[in-house]
Coordinates of C-alpha atoms and ligand atoms in Angstrom, one line a residue:
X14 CA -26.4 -4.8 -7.4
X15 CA -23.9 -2.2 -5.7
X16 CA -20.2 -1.6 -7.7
X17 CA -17.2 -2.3 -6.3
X18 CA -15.4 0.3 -7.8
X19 CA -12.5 -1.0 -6.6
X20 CA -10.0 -1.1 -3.2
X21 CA -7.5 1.4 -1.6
X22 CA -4.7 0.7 0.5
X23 CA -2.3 2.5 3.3
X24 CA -0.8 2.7 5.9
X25 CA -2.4 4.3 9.2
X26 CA 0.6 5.6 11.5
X27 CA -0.7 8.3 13.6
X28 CA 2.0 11.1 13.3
X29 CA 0.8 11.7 9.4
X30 CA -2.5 12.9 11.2
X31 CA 0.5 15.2 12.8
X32 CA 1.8 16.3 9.5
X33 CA -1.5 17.1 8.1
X34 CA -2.4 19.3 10.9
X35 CA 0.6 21.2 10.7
X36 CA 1.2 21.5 6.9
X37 CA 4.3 19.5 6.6
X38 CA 3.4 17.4 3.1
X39 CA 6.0 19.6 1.2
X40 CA 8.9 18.8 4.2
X41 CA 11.6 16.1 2.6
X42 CA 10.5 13.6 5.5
X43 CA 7.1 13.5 4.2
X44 CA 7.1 14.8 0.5
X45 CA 7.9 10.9 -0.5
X46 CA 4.6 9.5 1.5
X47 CA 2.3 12.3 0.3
X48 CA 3.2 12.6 -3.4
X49 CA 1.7 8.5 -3.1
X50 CA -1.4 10.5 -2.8
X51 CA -2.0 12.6 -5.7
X52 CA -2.8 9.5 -7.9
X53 CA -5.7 8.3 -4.8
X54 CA -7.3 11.7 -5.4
X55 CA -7.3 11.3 -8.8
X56 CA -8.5 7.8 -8.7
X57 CA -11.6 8.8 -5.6
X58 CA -12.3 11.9 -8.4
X59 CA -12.8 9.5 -11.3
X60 CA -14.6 6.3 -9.4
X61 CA -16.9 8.6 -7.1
X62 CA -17.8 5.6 -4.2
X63 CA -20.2 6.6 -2.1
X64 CA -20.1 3.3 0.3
X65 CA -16.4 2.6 2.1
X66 CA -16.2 -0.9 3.2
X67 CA -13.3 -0.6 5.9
X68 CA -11.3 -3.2 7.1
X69 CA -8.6 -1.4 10.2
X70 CA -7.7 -2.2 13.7
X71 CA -8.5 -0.9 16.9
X72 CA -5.7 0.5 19.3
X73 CA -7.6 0.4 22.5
X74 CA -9.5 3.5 22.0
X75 CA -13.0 0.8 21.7
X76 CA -11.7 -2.3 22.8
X77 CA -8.9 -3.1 25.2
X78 CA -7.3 -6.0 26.3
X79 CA -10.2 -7.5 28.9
X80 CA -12.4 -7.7 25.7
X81 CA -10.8 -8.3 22.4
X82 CA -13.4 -9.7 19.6
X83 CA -11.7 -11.4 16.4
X84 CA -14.1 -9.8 14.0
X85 CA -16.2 -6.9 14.8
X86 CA -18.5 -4.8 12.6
X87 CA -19.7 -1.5 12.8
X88 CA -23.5 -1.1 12.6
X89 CA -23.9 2.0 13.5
X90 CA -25.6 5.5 11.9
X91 CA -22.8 7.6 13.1
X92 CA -19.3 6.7 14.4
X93 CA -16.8 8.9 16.2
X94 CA -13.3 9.4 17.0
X95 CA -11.7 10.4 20.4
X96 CA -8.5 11.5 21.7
X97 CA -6.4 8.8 21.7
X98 CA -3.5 10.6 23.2
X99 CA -1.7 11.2 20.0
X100 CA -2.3 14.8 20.2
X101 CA -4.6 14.7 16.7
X102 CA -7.4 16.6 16.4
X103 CA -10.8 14.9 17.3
X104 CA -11.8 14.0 13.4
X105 CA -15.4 15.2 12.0
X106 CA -17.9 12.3 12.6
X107 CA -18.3 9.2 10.2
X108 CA -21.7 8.5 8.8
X109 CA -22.7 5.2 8.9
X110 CA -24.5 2.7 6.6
X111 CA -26.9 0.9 8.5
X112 CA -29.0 -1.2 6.7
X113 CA -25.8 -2.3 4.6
X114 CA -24.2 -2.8 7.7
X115 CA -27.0 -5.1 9.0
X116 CA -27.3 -6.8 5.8
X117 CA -23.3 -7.8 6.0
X118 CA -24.1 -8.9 9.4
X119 CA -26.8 -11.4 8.3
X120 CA -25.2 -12.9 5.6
X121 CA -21.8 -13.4 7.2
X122 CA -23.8 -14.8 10.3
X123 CA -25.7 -17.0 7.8
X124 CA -22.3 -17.7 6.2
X125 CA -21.0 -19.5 10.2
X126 CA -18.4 -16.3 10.7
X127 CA -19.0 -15.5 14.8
X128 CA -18.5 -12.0 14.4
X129 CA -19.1 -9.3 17.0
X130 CA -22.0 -6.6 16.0
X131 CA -20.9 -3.3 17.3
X132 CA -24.3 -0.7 17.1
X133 CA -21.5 1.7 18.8
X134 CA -18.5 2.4 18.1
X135 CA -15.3 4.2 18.2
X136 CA -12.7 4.9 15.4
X137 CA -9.6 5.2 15.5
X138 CA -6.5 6.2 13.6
X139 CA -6.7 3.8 11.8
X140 CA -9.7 4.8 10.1
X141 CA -9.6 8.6 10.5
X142 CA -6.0 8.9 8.8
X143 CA -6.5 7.0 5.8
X144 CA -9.7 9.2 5.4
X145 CA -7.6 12.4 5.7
X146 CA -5.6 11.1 3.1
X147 CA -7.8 10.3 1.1
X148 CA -10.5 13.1 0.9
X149 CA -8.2 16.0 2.7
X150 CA -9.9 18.9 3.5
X151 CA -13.6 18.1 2.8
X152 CA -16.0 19.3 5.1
X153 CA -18.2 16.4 5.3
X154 CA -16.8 12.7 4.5
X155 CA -18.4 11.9 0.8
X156 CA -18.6 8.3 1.6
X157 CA -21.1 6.1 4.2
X158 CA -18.7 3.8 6.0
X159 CA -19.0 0.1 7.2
X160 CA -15.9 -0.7 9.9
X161 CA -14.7 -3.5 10.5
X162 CA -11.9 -3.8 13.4
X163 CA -9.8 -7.1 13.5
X164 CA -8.1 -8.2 15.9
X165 CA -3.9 -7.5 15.0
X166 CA -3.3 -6.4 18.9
X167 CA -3.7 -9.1 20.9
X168 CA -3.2 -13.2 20.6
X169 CA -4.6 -15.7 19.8
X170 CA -4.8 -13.5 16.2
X171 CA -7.1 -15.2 13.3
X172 CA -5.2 -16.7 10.7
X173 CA -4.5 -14.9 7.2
X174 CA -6.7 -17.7 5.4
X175 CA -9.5 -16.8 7.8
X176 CA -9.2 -13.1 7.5
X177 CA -9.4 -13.7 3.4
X178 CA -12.0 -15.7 3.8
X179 CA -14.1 -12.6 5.7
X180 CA -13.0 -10.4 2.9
X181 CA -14.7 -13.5 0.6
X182 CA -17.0 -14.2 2.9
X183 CA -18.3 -10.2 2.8
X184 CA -17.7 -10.1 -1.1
X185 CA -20.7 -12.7 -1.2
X186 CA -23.1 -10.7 1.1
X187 CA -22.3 -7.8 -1.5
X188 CA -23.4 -10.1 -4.4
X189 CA -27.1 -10.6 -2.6
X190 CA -27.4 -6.7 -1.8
X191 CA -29.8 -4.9 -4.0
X192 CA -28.9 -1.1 -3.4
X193 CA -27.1 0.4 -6.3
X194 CA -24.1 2.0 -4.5
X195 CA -20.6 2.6 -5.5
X196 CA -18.3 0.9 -2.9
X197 CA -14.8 1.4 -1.7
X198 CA -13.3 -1.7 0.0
X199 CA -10.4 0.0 2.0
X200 CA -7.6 -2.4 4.4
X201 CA -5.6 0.1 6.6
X202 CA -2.5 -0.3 8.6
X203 CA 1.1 -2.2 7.9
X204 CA 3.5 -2.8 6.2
X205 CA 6.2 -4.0 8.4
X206 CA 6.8 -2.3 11.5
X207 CA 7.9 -3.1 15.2
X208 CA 7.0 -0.5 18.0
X209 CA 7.9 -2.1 20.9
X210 CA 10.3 -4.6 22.6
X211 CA 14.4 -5.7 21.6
X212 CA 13.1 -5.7 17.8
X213 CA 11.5 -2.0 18.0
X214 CA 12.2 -0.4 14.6
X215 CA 12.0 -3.2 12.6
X216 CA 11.5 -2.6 8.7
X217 CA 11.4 -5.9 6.3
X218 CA 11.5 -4.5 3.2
X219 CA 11.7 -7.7 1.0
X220 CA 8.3 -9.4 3.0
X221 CA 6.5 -6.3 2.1
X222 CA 7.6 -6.4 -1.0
X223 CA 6.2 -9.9 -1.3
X224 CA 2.7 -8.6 -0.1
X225 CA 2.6 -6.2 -2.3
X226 CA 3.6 -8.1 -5.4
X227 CA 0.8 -11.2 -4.8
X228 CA -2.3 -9.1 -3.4
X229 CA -3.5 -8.7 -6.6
X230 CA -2.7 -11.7 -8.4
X231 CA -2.6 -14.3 -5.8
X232 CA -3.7 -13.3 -2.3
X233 CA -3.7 -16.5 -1.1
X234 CA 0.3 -16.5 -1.2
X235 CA 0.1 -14.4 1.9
X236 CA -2.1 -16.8 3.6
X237 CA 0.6 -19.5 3.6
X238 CA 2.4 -18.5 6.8
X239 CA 1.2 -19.0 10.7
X240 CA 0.9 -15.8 12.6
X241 CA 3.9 -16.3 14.7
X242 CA 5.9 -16.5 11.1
X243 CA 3.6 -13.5 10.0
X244 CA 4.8 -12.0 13.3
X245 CA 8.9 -13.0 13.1
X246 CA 8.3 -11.5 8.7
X247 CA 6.4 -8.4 9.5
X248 CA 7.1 -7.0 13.1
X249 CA 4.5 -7.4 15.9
X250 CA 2.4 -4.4 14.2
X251 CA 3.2 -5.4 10.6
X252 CA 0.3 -8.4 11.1
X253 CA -2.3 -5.6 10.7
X254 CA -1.4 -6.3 6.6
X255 CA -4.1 -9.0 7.9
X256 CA -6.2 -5.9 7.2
X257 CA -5.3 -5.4 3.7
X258 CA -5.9 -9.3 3.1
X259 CA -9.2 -8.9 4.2
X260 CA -9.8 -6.0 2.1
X261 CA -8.7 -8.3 -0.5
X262 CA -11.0 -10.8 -0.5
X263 CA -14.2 -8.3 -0.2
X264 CA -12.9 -7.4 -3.5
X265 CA -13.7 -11.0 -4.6
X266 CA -12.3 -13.9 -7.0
X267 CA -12.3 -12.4 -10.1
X268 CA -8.9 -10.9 -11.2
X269 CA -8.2 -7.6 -9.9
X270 CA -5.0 -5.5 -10.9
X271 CA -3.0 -3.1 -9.4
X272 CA -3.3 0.4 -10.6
X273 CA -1.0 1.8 -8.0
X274 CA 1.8 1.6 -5.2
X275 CA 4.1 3.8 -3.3
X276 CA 6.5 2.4 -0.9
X277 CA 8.3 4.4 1.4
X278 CA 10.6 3.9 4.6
X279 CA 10.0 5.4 7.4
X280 CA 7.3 7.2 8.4
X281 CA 7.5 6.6 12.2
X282 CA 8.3 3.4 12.3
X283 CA 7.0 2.3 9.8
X284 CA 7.0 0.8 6.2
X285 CA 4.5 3.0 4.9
X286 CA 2.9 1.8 1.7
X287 CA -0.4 2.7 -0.3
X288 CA -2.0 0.8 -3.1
X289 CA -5.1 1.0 -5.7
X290 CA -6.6 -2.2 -7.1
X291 CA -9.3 -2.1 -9.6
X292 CA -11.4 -5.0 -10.5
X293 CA -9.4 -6.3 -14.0
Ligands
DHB324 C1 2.8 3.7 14.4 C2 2.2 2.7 13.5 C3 1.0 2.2 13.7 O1 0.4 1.3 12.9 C4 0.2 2.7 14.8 O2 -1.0 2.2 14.9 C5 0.7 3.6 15.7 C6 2.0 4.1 15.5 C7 4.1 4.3 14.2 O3 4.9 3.8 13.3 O4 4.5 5.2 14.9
FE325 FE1 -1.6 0.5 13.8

């Protein structure tokens, strides 16, 4: 059976994609966020995945508004990014695991989750940032990806229980797979932020604090609220932490602990955080 090596965490705001590109990791603004790093490196060095389970959002760059699915999965060979009219670079392509893909697909099919099988499809910054991050300045990504997108843009959202029970849900189709790979679960996006409307800017510091303190230990604390709470707690963007409870439950029931956490606000507007869990 494949290793889950363990599960990284960040934030995906798209102006670090900025920063990167111009060199600006040493600036004061951004010194605090990137120094959160060095320890992912060092962790990604020592681990070695070769499989990235990714569980991020779209932004309207695949999907937009006239068709939204809940739960979609990448099943692709390759997958690409485009201009998203950030100003980012176009990233490198993503290589794809396709018969793990397919094999996710099955079981979480077999499992009664109506997902959406994407054989293309786009990603976003929210996938290509985290990746920078990660594995800066690599010529070729070292890892075969499987996406998933969930829906945090537009309502009716699924529930945080439902997105833990995906992450659970995929956790058991990696139990039945018989490759020997070394996976990365990765949840991007979050914590708290606000980007639009009369609460634009909005930072909760002590609800992320919250998330961060049960992921580990008790996920399904964060289940415990409706999105509309989720929504008032975290900011209208801050529900993509339904990523990083996803992400969570792919890592499975037995204990996990944390091996790592930075917390910094802003970047953008947002609560940037990044996190390491290793199985305990
Ligand atoms: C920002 C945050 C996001 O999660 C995102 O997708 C885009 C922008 C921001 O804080 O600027
Ligand atoms: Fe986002």
């Amino acid at each position: 059976m494949a290793e889950i090596v363990g599960a990284y965490f960040t934030s995906h705001v798209p102006a670090i994609g900025g920063a990167i590109h111009k060199g600006l990791q040493q600036e004061p603004y951004w010194k605090p966020f990137f120094d959160g790093f060095h320890k992912v490196h060092e962790w990604l060095a020592q681990v070695k995945p070769d499989v990235a389970i990714v569980f991020n959002n779209d932004h309207g760059l695949n999907f937009f508004l006239d068709k939204m699915p809940t739960f979609a999965v990448g099943a692709a060979a390759e997958y690409h990014n485009a201009d998203e009219g950030w100003g980012l670079p176009i990233y490198k392509p993503f290589a794809g695991h396709t018969e793990l893909s397919w094999h996710i697909i099955n079981s979480l099919v077999e499992d009664e989750f109506d997902i959406t099988t994407c054989q293309k499809m786009l990603v976003d910054h929210a996938l290509s940032i985290p990746f920078e991050l990660a594995w800066p300045d690599v010529e070729a990504w070292p890892v075969k990806i499987v996406p998933f997108a969930i829906n945090t843009v537009q309502h009716p959202l699924p529930s945080a229980k439902r997105c833990l029970a995906l992450g659970q849900a995929v956790n058991r189709a990696l139990q039945s797979w018989t490759g020997d790979e070394r996976i990365v679960i990765i949840g991007t996006g979050g914590l708290s932020h606000q980007l639009d409307g009369e609460r634009a800017g909005f930072i909760n510091r002590d609800y992320d604090t919250f998330c961060m303190d049960n992921l580990s230990v008790d996920p399904a604390a964060l289940t415990k609220d409706s999105i509309h709470e989720m929504v008032r707690k975290a900011g209208t963007q801050g529900v993509e932490v339904l990523n990083w409870i996803a992400a969570r439950g792919a890592l499975g029931q037995a204990p996990v602990q944390e091996i790592h956490r930075n917390y910094h606000i802003p970047i953008s507007n947002t609560a940037a955080a990044t996190m390491l869990m290793e199985p305990a």
